[in-house]
Amino acid sequence: MTYCVGIQVDEGLVFAADTRTNASVDDVRVHRKLHVFQWPGERVFVVMTSGNLATTQRVIACLQRDADDPDAAQSLRGFRHLFEAAAYVGRLLVESQARVDEADAERGTSTQATLIFGGQIAGERPGLYLVYPLGNCISASPETPYLQIGESKYGKPILDRIVRPDTSLEDAARCALLSLDSTIRSNLSVGLPLDLALVRAGGLRVERQMRMDATDPLYADIHANWSRRLEQAVQSLPRFPWEAPREAADPGPPARDGHPERS
Amino acid sequence: MTYCVGIQVDEGLVFAADTRTNASVDDVRVHRKLHVFQWPGERVFVVMTSGNLATTQRVIACLQRDADDPDAAQSLRGFRHLFEAAAYVGRLLVESQARVDEADAERGTSTQATLIFGGQIAGERPGLYLVYPLGNCISASPETPYLQIGESKYGKPILDRIVRPDTSLEDAARCALLSLDSTIRSNLSVGLPLDLALVRAGGLRVERQMRMDATDPLYADIHANWSRRLEQAVQSLPRFPWEAPREAADPGPPARDGHPERS
């Protein structure tokens, strides 16, 4: 399994991915799922992958082959619009999914994959797409400023509660790390290290790219801090009507006009 | 779909359930999924249900029938041990699942259900069980102090991060409400109102029972407070190495020895 999340805020794009792949619970490996293609100052693209590894590795290899070939009929170098580049990625994805006959399908074999593709081409705003196994795609929007692939449920509540278009790029990145951390904690098939990439709007390059494992001080700090902060937040939530007021040592949440704290 | 969570802490048991049932997205109803059977001072049981509604309604009806019949061969009144009561609930569950033939199964028909069953019998400690469609069951433990049925993934991270055996009963109840609120927010098939029941260890009765909808001031306050608090918590997480220090107006998290905040 896999978990990748892409976030689009006004300040730019955040991409975050785990690196665990498994053919079964006893065949677990580390593979990169976050890939950057950039021509700084001109265009920048990030692709994240989930699903069949043979399929996704072929997609990435084809993207690289075409980008390196000045005579390629189509490549990420050439498109004037991001949605055209997304459609091209979708065509490569469809091509890369080996045919599965009915008998294989019944045995559970699938060569399908799903991608998150985003970036910016000079002259356009940044964009973020989810590319389906059929090659078609949907984009993020102000109402739904994030896209997920893989094991998405555990990490969704934090995104639903926090991310809005006016969230800062770094706060969006912290949310992405929390979303991944929640998933890793609750599901064995998603694992460290993590890859993180930030694309600031107008920067036309990956501004920051990091790989983080459990010993990374920033990740360890986020991991440790978050549980402590959540615990404090739970303790400072409204009291039930029958509970005694909090002790003076614990000031509790600030009072709000028109909605006094119960105690 | 459904979401129910039971939590066992040293102070007692928390039961929380949504009330939405759906045969399809356009056949959505409200049905109670949290049921109390108690003989105060003697024994108390709570059953929460997910899965086929015809099955779960029959289980609850049989539990009530047997409890009301002084001549019943077996009933919740009679067992000396909670694990025996759980096995009896499991037998009723197996009986209540109408047989589905292969053709029906292929059409997606299922009469299966899964239950959470917990409580306390005088002379024993409280206990909490998850009863499977086969009638067998597992119990919560200090390492895994909660059990979930239904749409469990969205609400799992908050439980994983917060709930320990020494969590207070009311904090565990706040966690259960947050876990349900996260699920409701992220999944349409789980919906308000919520049922909440608290059983304090040794109390041998349901000490508190509440139904909450969106207009309930406590639920509304938790709902509103939580997003705000999460947002503050995200903003106070460690900064990335390239970020400017926080402004003086925002004190940020307290410094910790040996792990100074980055800025």
Short mmCIF file of C-alpha atoms in Angstrom, two decimals:
data_model
loop_
_atom_site.label_atom_id
_atom_site.label_comp_id
_atom_site.label_asym_id
_atom_site.label_seq_id
_atom_site.Cartn_x
_atom_site.Cartn_y
_atom_site.Cartn_z
CA MET A 1 0.00 0.00 0.00
CA THR A 2 0.95 3.64 -0.25
CA TYR A 3 -0.11 7.00 0.97
CA CYS A 4 0.56 10.21 -0.95
CA VAL A 5 -1.07 13.60 -0.51
CA GLY A 6 -0.85 16.73 -2.66
CA ILE A 7 -2.07 20.08 -1.34
CA GLN A 8 -2.77 23.23 -3.34
CA VAL A 9 -2.88 26.51 -1.41
CA ASP A 10 -2.63 30.09 -2.66
CA GLU A 11 1.10 30.11 -1.88
CA GLY A 12 1.83 26.97 -3.90
CA LEU A 13 1.89 23.18 -3.85
CA VAL A 14 2.93 20.59 -1.29
CA PHE A 15 3.70 16.98 -2.22
CA ALA A 16 4.27 14.28 0.40
CA ALA A 17 4.67 10.54 -0.04
CA ASP A 18 5.67 7.49 1.93
CA THR A 19 8.13 4.98 0.44
CA ARG A 20 6.84 1.56 1.46
CA THR A 21 5.82 -1.00 -1.13
CA ASN A 22 4.63 -4.49 -0.39
CA ALA A 23 3.80 -7.48 -2.52
CA SER A 24 2.61 -9.18 0.66
CA VAL A 25 3.21 -8.60 4.35
CA ASP A 26 6.53 -10.44 4.12
CA ASP A 27 7.73 -8.72 0.96
CA VAL A 28 8.15 -5.13 2.02
CA ARG A 29 10.57 -2.74 0.31
CA VAL A 30 11.43 0.92 0.03
CA HIS A 31 10.81 2.63 -3.31
CA ARG A 32 10.63 6.32 -4.13
CA LYS A 33 7.11 7.42 -5.08
CA LEU A 34 7.77 11.15 -5.46
CA HIS A 35 9.50 12.23 -8.67
CA VAL A 36 10.52 15.72 -9.83
CA PHE A 37 10.85 16.91 -13.42
CA GLN A 38 11.92 20.55 -13.66
CA TRP A 39 13.36 23.18 -15.96
CA PRO A 40 13.91 25.93 -13.39
CA GLY A 41 12.44 29.29 -14.33
CA GLU A 42 10.42 27.63 -17.08
CA ARG A 43 8.39 24.74 -15.69
CA VAL A 44 8.24 22.30 -12.78
CA PHE A 45 6.35 19.04 -12.36
CA VAL A 46 6.01 16.54 -9.52
CA VAL A 47 4.53 13.06 -9.93
CA MET A 48 3.52 10.80 -7.03
CA THR A 49 2.53 7.18 -7.62
CA SER A 50 0.43 4.44 -6.06
CA GLY A 51 -0.59 1.02 -7.31
CA ASN A 52 1.31 -1.54 -9.34
CA LEU A 53 5.04 -0.79 -9.09
CA ALA A 54 5.91 -2.19 -12.53
CA THR A 55 3.33 0.18 -14.02
CA THR A 56 4.45 3.26 -12.11
CA GLN A 57 8.14 2.66 -12.77
CA ARG A 58 7.39 2.41 -16.50
CA VAL A 59 5.45 5.69 -16.39
CA ILE A 60 8.34 7.49 -14.69
CA ALA A 61 10.87 5.93 -17.13
CA CYS A 62 8.80 7.05 -20.13
CA LEU A 63 8.43 10.58 -18.75
CA GLN A 64 12.21 10.75 -18.33
CA ARG A 65 12.91 9.22 -21.76
CA ASP A 66 10.66 11.70 -23.54
CA ALA A 67 12.00 14.64 -21.52
CA ASP A 68 15.59 13.72 -22.48
CA ASP A 69 14.79 13.27 -26.18
CA PRO A 70 14.73 16.57 -28.08
CA ASP A 71 12.95 14.80 -30.96
CA ALA A 72 10.18 13.28 -28.81
CA ALA A 73 6.74 13.95 -30.29
CA GLN A 74 5.49 14.81 -26.81
CA SER A 75 7.27 15.47 -23.54
CA LEU A 76 6.91 17.45 -20.34
CA ARG A 77 9.21 20.07 -21.92
CA GLY A 78 6.71 20.84 -24.67
CA PHE A 79 3.22 21.50 -23.34
CA ARG A 80 1.96 25.03 -22.99
CA HIS A 81 -0.76 24.08 -20.49
CA LEU A 82 -0.63 21.96 -17.37
CA PHE A 83 -3.90 20.17 -18.19
CA GLU A 84 -2.33 18.97 -21.46
CA ALA A 85 0.68 17.66 -19.56
CA ALA A 86 -1.70 15.85 -17.18
CA ALA A 87 -3.49 14.22 -20.11
CA TYR A 88 -0.11 13.10 -21.53
CA VAL A 89 0.80 11.55 -18.15
CA GLY A 90 -2.59 9.81 -18.25
CA ARG A 91 -1.87 8.37 -21.71
CA LEU A 92 1.49 7.00 -20.52
CA LEU A 93 -0.29 5.51 -17.51
CA VAL A 94 -2.85 3.71 -19.68
CA GLU A 95 -0.06 2.42 -21.97
CA SER A 96 1.95 1.19 -18.98
CA GLN A 97 -0.78 -0.94 -17.42
CA ALA A 98 -0.12 -4.44 -18.77
CA ARG A 99 -3.28 -6.24 -19.90
CA VAL A 100 -4.76 -8.60 -17.31
CA ASP A 101 -6.97 -11.43 -18.56
CA GLU A 102 -10.08 -12.55 -16.70
CA ALA A 103 -8.35 -15.48 -14.99
CA ASP A 104 -5.61 -13.21 -13.63
CA ALA A 105 -8.18 -10.66 -12.51
CA GLU A 106 -10.01 -13.37 -10.58
CA ARG A 107 -6.75 -14.27 -8.84
CA GLY A 108 -6.55 -10.64 -7.75
CA THR A 109 -3.83 -9.50 -10.16
CA SER A 110 -4.06 -5.84 -11.03
CA THR A 111 -1.60 -3.68 -12.93
CA GLN A 112 -3.55 -0.51 -12.27
CA ALA A 113 -1.99 2.58 -10.80
CA THR A 114 -3.16 6.03 -9.76
CA LEU A 115 -1.04 9.19 -9.81
CA ILE A 116 -0.96 12.68 -8.40
CA PHE A 117 0.54 15.13 -10.89
CA GLY A 118 1.09 18.81 -10.28
CA GLY A 119 3.33 21.76 -10.95
CA GLN A 120 3.44 24.99 -12.87
CA ILE A 121 4.26 26.15 -16.41
CA ALA A 122 5.44 29.78 -16.87
CA GLY A 123 2.46 32.01 -17.63
CA GLU A 124 -0.05 29.80 -15.82
CA ARG A 125 -1.08 29.33 -12.21
CA PRO A 126 0.08 26.15 -10.43
CA GLY A 127 -2.20 23.13 -10.68
CA LEU A 128 -2.72 19.73 -9.07
CA TYR A 129 -4.33 16.66 -10.66
CA LEU A 130 -5.30 13.15 -9.66
CA VAL A 131 -4.75 10.85 -12.67
CA TYR A 132 -6.97 7.75 -12.69
CA PRO A 133 -6.07 4.31 -14.12
CA LEU A 134 -8.26 5.17 -17.15
CA GLY A 135 -5.97 8.10 -17.91
CA ASN A 136 -8.57 10.75 -17.11
CA CYS A 137 -8.01 13.20 -14.29
CA ILE A 138 -9.59 15.64 -11.84
CA SER A 139 -8.02 18.75 -10.38
CA ALA A 140 -7.92 20.15 -6.85
CA SER A 141 -10.06 23.22 -6.23
CA PRO A 142 -10.46 25.90 -3.54
CA GLU A 143 -13.26 23.82 -2.00
CA THR A 144 -11.18 20.63 -2.14
CA PRO A 145 -7.61 21.88 -1.89
CA TYR A 146 -6.00 18.45 -1.54
CA LEU A 147 -5.83 15.13 -3.38
CA GLN A 148 -4.88 11.74 -1.94
CA ILE A 149 -3.90 8.36 -3.37
CA GLY A 150 -3.48 5.03 -1.63
CA GLU A 151 -4.48 4.47 1.99
CA SER A 152 -6.25 7.79 2.34
CA LYS A 153 -8.76 7.49 5.17
CA TYR A 154 -6.59 7.75 8.29
CA GLY A 155 -4.97 10.96 7.10
CA LYS A 156 -8.10 12.68 5.78
CA PRO A 157 -9.61 14.22 8.96
CA ILE A 158 -6.59 16.44 9.66
CA LEU A 159 -6.70 17.76 6.08
CA ASP A 160 -10.46 18.31 6.20
CA ARG A 161 -10.14 20.33 9.39
CA ILE A 162 -7.11 22.46 8.60
CA VAL A 163 -6.30 23.01 4.94
CA ARG A 164 -7.86 26.01 3.21
CA PRO A 165 -6.55 28.04 0.26
CA ASP A 166 -5.17 30.71 2.62
CA THR A 167 -3.19 28.19 4.73
CA SER A 168 0.52 29.03 4.46
CA LEU A 169 2.70 26.73 2.36
CA GLU A 170 4.68 25.61 5.41
CA ASP A 171 1.56 25.00 7.53
CA ALA A 172 0.17 22.96 4.63
CA ALA A 173 3.46 20.99 4.63
CA ARG A 174 3.13 20.39 8.40
CA CYS A 175 -0.43 19.14 7.79
CA ALA A 176 0.84 16.80 5.09
CA LEU A 177 3.45 15.39 7.49
CA LEU A 178 0.79 14.95 10.20
CA SER A 179 -1.51 13.28 7.71
CA LEU A 180 1.28 10.85 6.80
CA ASP A 181 2.26 10.34 10.43
CA SER A 182 -1.35 9.47 11.37
CA THR A 183 -1.49 6.95 8.53
CA ILE A 184 1.86 5.36 9.38
CA ARG A 185 0.82 5.01 13.00
CA SER A 186 -2.51 3.37 12.13
CA ASN A 187 -1.51 1.24 9.12
CA LEU A 188 1.50 -1.04 8.77
CA SER A 189 1.50 -0.91 4.97
CA VAL A 190 2.50 2.76 4.91
CA GLY A 191 6.01 3.46 6.17
CA LEU A 192 8.98 5.76 6.60
CA PRO A 193 11.02 7.40 5.19
CA LEU A 194 8.88 10.20 3.76
CA ASP A 195 9.52 12.42 0.78
CA LEU A 196 8.38 16.02 0.87
CA ALA A 197 8.54 18.64 -1.91
CA LEU A 198 7.35 22.26 -1.90
CA VAL A 199 6.66 24.29 -5.03
CA ARG A 200 6.05 27.96 -4.33
CA ALA A 201 3.66 29.68 -6.79
CA GLY A 202 5.68 31.56 -9.39
CA GLY A 203 8.97 29.95 -8.32
CA LEU A 204 8.93 27.54 -11.29
CA ARG A 205 11.14 25.07 -9.46
CA VAL A 206 10.98 22.75 -6.46
CA GLU A 207 11.89 25.19 -3.71
CA ARG A 208 12.44 22.57 -1.01
CA GLN A 209 12.80 18.83 -1.13
CA MET A 210 13.45 16.64 1.90
CA ARG A 211 13.57 12.98 2.79
CA MET A 212 12.68 12.30 6.42
CA ASP A 213 12.99 9.20 8.54
CA ALA A 214 12.26 8.57 12.21
CA THR A 215 15.64 9.99 13.26
CA ASP A 216 15.13 13.28 11.39
CA PRO A 217 14.92 15.85 14.22
CA LEU A 218 12.11 17.80 12.54
CA TYR A 219 9.98 14.73 11.91
CA ALA A 220 10.72 13.30 15.38
CA ASP A 221 9.81 16.65 16.91
CA ILE A 222 6.53 16.85 14.97
CA HIS A 223 5.73 13.24 15.85
CA ALA A 224 6.39 13.74 19.58
CA ASN A 225 4.90 17.22 19.82
CA TRP A 226 1.72 16.33 18.05
CA SER A 227 0.54 13.65 20.46
CA ARG A 228 1.31 15.91 23.41
CA ARG A 229 -0.51 18.83 21.83
CA LEU A 230 -3.53 16.72 20.91
CA GLU A 231 -3.70 15.48 24.48
CA GLN A 232 -3.63 19.06 25.79
CA ALA A 233 -6.29 20.02 23.25
CA VAL A 234 -8.55 17.15 24.34
CA GLN A 235 -8.15 18.13 27.99
CA SER A 236 -9.06 21.73 27.22
CA LEU A 237 -12.26 20.87 25.35
CA PRO A 238 -15.60 21.76 26.96
CA ARG A 239 -16.43 19.81 30.12
CA PHE A 240 -19.53 17.65 30.45
CA PRO A 241 -22.28 19.26 32.55
CA TRP A 242 -21.61 16.95 35.50
CA GLU A 243 -17.84 17.47 35.62
CA ALA A 244 -16.16 19.64 38.23
CA PRO A 245 -14.52 22.82 36.94
CA ARG A 246 -10.89 22.53 35.95
CA GLU A 247 -8.35 23.12 38.68
CA ALA A 248 -6.86 26.60 38.88
CA ALA A 249 -3.49 25.21 37.79
CA ASP A 250 -5.04 24.42 34.43
CA PRO A 251 -6.31 27.67 32.90
CA GLY A 252 -8.30 25.87 30.19
CA PRO A 253 -9.31 27.49 26.93
CA PRO A 254 -9.83 31.24 26.70
CA ALA A 255 -13.44 32.33 27.28
CA ARG A 256 -15.27 33.39 24.14
CA ASP A 257 -17.95 36.06 23.98
CA GLY A 258 -21.46 34.70 23.86
CA HIS A 259 -20.29 31.13 24.34
CA PRO A 260 -18.95 30.82 27.87
CA GLU A 261 -17.14 27.67 28.77
CA ARG A 262 -19.16 25.06 30.60
CA SER A 263 -17.88 23.68 33.82
CA MET B 1 -22.63 2.46 7.10
CA THR B 2 -22.06 2.97 10.78
CA TYR B 3 -19.39 4.01 13.19
CA CYS B 4 -19.30 2.87 16.81
CA VAL B 5 -16.40 2.97 19.25
CA GLY B 6 -16.05 1.43 22.69
CA ILE B 7 -13.21 2.48 25.01
CA GLN B 8 -12.01 0.73 28.15
CA VAL B 9 -9.96 2.76 30.60
CA ASP B 10 -9.14 2.12 34.25
CA GLU B 11 -12.06 4.33 35.32
CA GLY B 12 -14.61 2.47 33.22
CA LEU B 13 -16.18 2.12 29.78
CA VAL B 14 -17.27 4.60 27.10
CA PHE B 15 -19.68 3.67 24.32
CA ALA B 16 -20.38 6.02 21.40
CA ALA B 17 -22.36 5.38 18.23
CA ASP B 18 -23.79 7.26 15.29
CA THR B 19 -27.40 6.62 14.21
CA ARG B 20 -27.35 6.68 10.41
CA THR B 21 -28.37 3.66 8.39
CA ASN B 22 -28.53 3.51 4.64
CA ALA B 23 -29.74 0.91 2.19
CA SER B 24 -28.35 3.16 -0.56
CA VAL B 25 -27.40 6.82 -0.76
CA ASP B 26 -31.07 7.74 -1.27
CA ASP B 27 -32.43 5.53 1.49
CA VAL B 28 -30.98 7.04 4.62
CA ARG B 29 -32.65 6.70 8.02
CA VAL B 30 -32.00 7.16 11.71
CA HIS B 31 -31.88 4.05 13.89
CA ARG B 32 -30.52 3.62 17.38
CA LYS B 33 -27.37 1.46 17.48
CA LEU B 34 -26.55 1.77 21.18
CA HIS B 35 -28.68 -0.33 23.54
CA VAL B 36 -28.53 -0.61 27.33
CA PHE B 37 -29.53 -3.61 29.45
CA GLN B 38 -29.05 -3.02 33.15
CA TRP B 39 -29.99 -4.25 36.60
CA PRO B 40 -28.51 -1.39 38.64
CA GLY B 41 -26.20 -2.48 41.43
CA GLU B 42 -26.08 -5.98 39.97
CA ARG B 43 -25.05 -5.85 36.32
CA VAL B 44 -24.92 -3.51 33.32
CA PHE B 45 -24.48 -4.24 29.62
CA VAL B 46 -24.26 -2.05 26.52
CA VAL B 47 -24.53 -3.40 22.97
CA MET B 48 -23.61 -1.40 19.85
CA THR B 49 -24.41 -2.72 16.38
CA SER B 50 -23.21 -2.43 12.80
CA GLY B 51 -24.13 -4.33 9.66
CA ASN B 52 -27.46 -5.68 8.48
CA LEU B 53 -30.26 -3.87 10.33
CA ALA B 54 -32.69 -6.80 10.22
CA THR B 55 -30.04 -8.94 11.88
CA THR B 56 -29.11 -6.43 14.57
CA GLN B 57 -32.72 -5.60 15.40
CA ARG B 58 -33.42 -9.31 15.87
CA VAL B 59 -30.42 -9.66 18.19
CA ILE B 60 -31.60 -6.77 20.37
CA ALA B 61 -35.19 -8.11 20.39
CA CYS B 62 -33.98 -11.57 21.49
CA LEU B 63 -31.78 -10.07 24.23
CA GLN B 64 -34.80 -8.16 25.53
CA ARG B 65 -37.15 -11.15 25.23
CA ASP B 66 -34.80 -13.40 27.19
CA ALA B 67 -34.11 -10.72 29.80
CA ASP B 68 -37.87 -10.24 30.37
CA ASP B 69 -38.60 -13.98 30.65
CA PRO B 70 -37.84 -15.38 34.12
CA ASP B 71 -38.01 -18.88 32.64
CA ALA B 72 -35.55 -18.23 29.79
CA ALA B 73 -32.84 -20.90 29.62
CA GLN B 74 -30.26 -18.17 29.13
CA SER B 75 -30.43 -14.40 29.48
CA LEU B 76 -28.25 -11.42 30.36
CA ARG B 77 -29.69 -11.67 33.89
CA GLY B 78 -28.17 -15.07 34.45
CA PHE B 79 -24.48 -15.21 33.58
CA ARG B 80 -21.86 -15.03 36.29
CA HIS B 81 -19.10 -13.96 33.92
CA LEU B 82 -19.00 -11.30 31.23
CA PHE B 83 -17.22 -13.54 28.72
CA GLU B 84 -20.12 -16.01 28.98
CA ALA B 85 -22.58 -13.21 28.31
CA ALA B 86 -20.49 -12.19 25.27
CA ALA B 87 -20.59 -15.77 23.94
CA TYR B 88 -24.41 -15.81 24.38
CA VAL B 89 -24.68 -12.53 22.43
CA GLY B 90 -22.53 -14.16 19.76
CA ARG B 91 -24.86 -17.17 19.56
CA LEU B 92 -27.88 -14.86 19.12
CA LEU B 93 -25.98 -13.01 16.42
CA VAL B 94 -25.24 -16.22 14.48
CA GLU B 95 -28.89 -17.30 14.79
CA SER B 96 -30.10 -13.90 13.58
CA GLN B 97 -28.12 -13.82 10.35
CA ALA B 98 -30.53 -15.16 7.72
CA ARG B 99 -28.93 -17.63 5.31
CA VAL B 100 -27.76 -16.09 2.03
CA ASP B 101 -27.41 -18.40 -0.97
CA GLU B 102 -24.61 -18.07 -3.48
CA ALA B 103 -26.68 -16.11 -6.00
CA ASP B 104 -27.66 -13.56 -3.36
CA ALA B 105 -24.07 -13.30 -2.17
CA GLU B 106 -22.95 -12.55 -5.72
CA ARG B 107 -25.52 -9.77 -5.89
CA GLY B 108 -23.90 -8.31 -2.78
CA THR B 109 -26.54 -9.31 -0.26
CA SER B 110 -25.17 -9.82 3.22
CA THR B 111 -27.03 -10.34 6.45
CA GLN B 112 -23.87 -10.20 8.54
CA ALA B 113 -23.46 -7.90 11.49
CA THR B 114 -20.73 -7.08 13.99
CA LEU B 115 -21.29 -5.94 17.57
CA ILE B 116 -19.50 -4.25 20.43
CA PHE B 117 -20.61 -5.66 23.77
CA GLY B 118 -19.39 -4.50 27.15
CA GLY B 119 -20.33 -3.90 30.74
CA GLN B 120 -19.77 -5.27 34.20
CA ILE B 121 -21.18 -8.02 36.42
CA ALA B 122 -20.89 -7.58 40.22
CA GLY B 123 -17.70 -9.23 41.47
CA GLU B 124 -15.84 -8.84 38.15
CA ARG B 125 -13.96 -6.01 36.47
CA PRO B 126 -15.63 -4.26 33.53
CA GLY B 127 -14.98 -5.73 30.09
CA LEU B 128 -15.36 -4.84 26.43
CA TYR B 129 -15.76 -7.26 23.50
CA LEU B 130 -16.01 -7.12 19.73
CA VAL B 131 -18.40 -9.86 18.56
CA TYR B 132 -17.77 -11.09 15.02
CA PRO B 133 -20.39 -12.40 12.56
CA LEU B 134 -19.19 -15.94 13.37
CA GLY B 135 -20.21 -15.40 16.99
CA ASN B 136 -16.66 -15.44 18.35
CA CYS B 137 -15.20 -12.40 20.03
CA ILE B 138 -12.07 -10.55 21.11
CA SER B 139 -11.66 -8.26 24.09
CA ALA B 140 -10.02 -4.88 24.52
CA SER B 141 -6.73 -4.84 26.45
CA PRO B 142 -4.42 -2.27 28.06
CA GLU B 143 -2.36 -2.21 24.84
CA THR B 144 -5.49 -1.85 22.67
CA PRO B 145 -7.93 -0.06 24.94
CA TYR B 146 -10.59 0.56 22.28
CA LEU B 147 -12.68 -1.40 19.76
CA GLN B 148 -14.37 -0.05 16.64
CA ILE B 149 -17.04 -1.33 14.26
CA GLY B 150 -18.18 0.09 10.92
CA GLU B 151 -16.33 2.91 9.16
CA SER B 152 -13.38 2.86 11.52
CA LYS B 153 -10.40 4.38 9.69
CA TYR B 154 -11.13 8.12 9.86
CA GLY B 155 -11.62 8.03 13.62
CA LYS B 156 -8.69 5.76 14.47
CA PRO B 157 -5.72 8.20 14.58
CA ILE B 158 -7.17 10.29 17.42
CA LEU B 159 -7.74 7.13 19.48
CA ASP B 160 -4.26 5.78 18.71
CA ARG B 161 -2.67 9.01 19.85
CA ILE B 162 -4.65 9.75 22.98
CA VAL B 163 -6.34 6.81 24.67
CA ARG B 164 -4.40 4.93 27.35
CA PRO B 165 -5.65 2.98 30.35
CA ASP B 166 -4.99 5.97 32.64
CA THR B 167 -6.98 8.41 30.48
CA SER B 168 -9.90 9.74 32.55
CA LEU B 169 -13.37 8.48 31.70
CA GLU B 170 -14.51 11.92 30.57
CA ASP B 171 -11.39 12.53 28.45
CA ALA B 172 -11.99 9.13 26.86
CA ALA B 173 -15.58 10.25 26.17
CA ARG B 174 -14.29 13.48 24.56
CA CYS B 175 -11.97 11.34 22.40
CA ALA B 176 -14.89 9.16 21.38
CA LEU B 177 -16.88 12.25 20.36
CA LEU B 178 -13.89 13.59 18.39
CA SER B 179 -13.42 10.23 16.72
CA LEU B 180 -17.09 10.27 15.67
CA ASP B 181 -16.93 13.91 14.62
CA SER B 182 -13.89 13.21 12.40
CA THR B 183 -15.72 10.33 10.78
CA ILE B 184 -18.94 12.28 10.22
CA ARG B 185 -17.00 15.10 8.66
CA SER B 186 -15.11 12.82 6.27
CA ASN B 187 -17.82 10.26 5.42
CA LEU B 188 -21.42 10.92 4.46
CA SER B 189 -22.63 7.48 5.51
CA VAL B 190 -22.01 8.20 9.19
CA GLY B 191 -24.32 10.82 10.68
CA LEU B 192 -25.78 12.66 13.65
CA PRO B 193 -27.32 12.35 16.17
CA LEU B 194 -24.83 10.49 18.36
CA ASP B 195 -25.48 8.27 21.34
CA LEU B 196 -23.03 8.28 24.22
CA ALA B 197 -23.03 6.10 27.34
CA LEU B 198 -20.57 6.01 30.24
CA VAL B 199 -20.19 3.09 32.65
CA ARG B 200 -17.96 3.87 35.63
CA ALA B 201 -16.06 0.86 37.01
CA GLY B 202 -17.88 -0.50 40.05
CA GLY B 203 -20.97 1.64 39.39
CA LEU B 204 -22.89 -1.34 37.95
CA ARG B 205 -25.18 0.97 35.94
CA VAL B 206 -24.96 3.39 33.03
CA GLU B 207 -23.86 6.51 34.87
CA ARG B 208 -24.47 8.92 31.98
CA GLN B 209 -26.33 8.55 28.73
CA MET B 210 -26.76 11.33 26.19
CA ARG B 211 -28.07 11.80 22.69
CA MET B 212 -26.37 14.67 20.87
CA ASP B 213 -27.18 16.40 17.61
CA ALA B 214 -25.59 19.37 15.88
CA THR B 215 -27.57 21.84 18.02
CA ASP B 216 -26.43 20.29 21.30
CA PRO B 217 -24.28 23.03 22.86
CA LEU B 218 -21.64 20.61 24.13
CA TYR B 219 -21.26 18.84 20.79
CA ALA B 220 -21.32 22.14 18.88
CA ASP B 221 -18.68 23.52 21.21
CA ILE B 222 -16.45 20.46 20.80
CA HIS B 223 -16.92 20.55 17.03
CA ALA B 224 -16.05 24.26 16.77
CA ASN B 225 -13.28 24.23 19.38
CA TRP B 226 -11.52 21.25 17.95
CA SER B 227 -10.80 22.68 14.51
CA ARG B 228 -9.55 25.92 16.08
CA ARG B 229 -7.35 24.05 18.53
CA LEU B 230 -5.94 21.77 15.84
CA GLU B 231 -5.11 24.81 13.76
CA GLN B 232 -3.28 26.41 16.69
CA ALA B 233 -1.48 23.13 17.34
CA VAL B 234 -0.34 22.91 13.70
CA GLN B 235 0.92 26.49 13.81
CA SER B 236 2.91 25.78 16.96
CA LEU B 237 4.66 22.69 15.58
CA PRO B 238 8.41 22.93 14.87
CA ARG B 239 9.38 25.27 12.02
CA PHE B 240 11.24 24.10 8.95
CA PRO B 241 14.95 25.06 8.95
CA TRP B 242 14.40 27.80 6.36
CA GLU B 243 11.43 29.45 8.06
CA ALA B 244 11.72 32.74 9.93
CA PRO B 245 11.23 32.54 13.70
CA ARG B 246 7.70 33.05 14.91
CA GLU B 247 6.65 36.61 15.66
CA ALA B 248 6.87 37.69 19.30
CA ALA B 249 3.07 37.84 19.46
CA ASP B 250 3.00 34.08 19.03
CA PRO B 251 4.95 32.48 21.87
CA GLY B 252 4.98 29.06 20.21
CA PRO B 253 5.58 25.84 22.11
CA PRO B 254 7.57 25.81 25.33
CA ALA B 255 11.26 25.05 24.82
CA ARG B 256 12.31 21.57 25.87
CA ASP B 257 15.66 20.65 27.31
CA GLY B 258 18.02 19.01 24.90
CA HIS B 259 15.72 19.61 21.96
CA PRO B 260 15.62 23.33 21.30
CA GLU B 261 13.08 24.59 18.84
CA ARG B 262 14.36 25.16 15.34
CA SER B 263 13.79 28.50 13.69
#
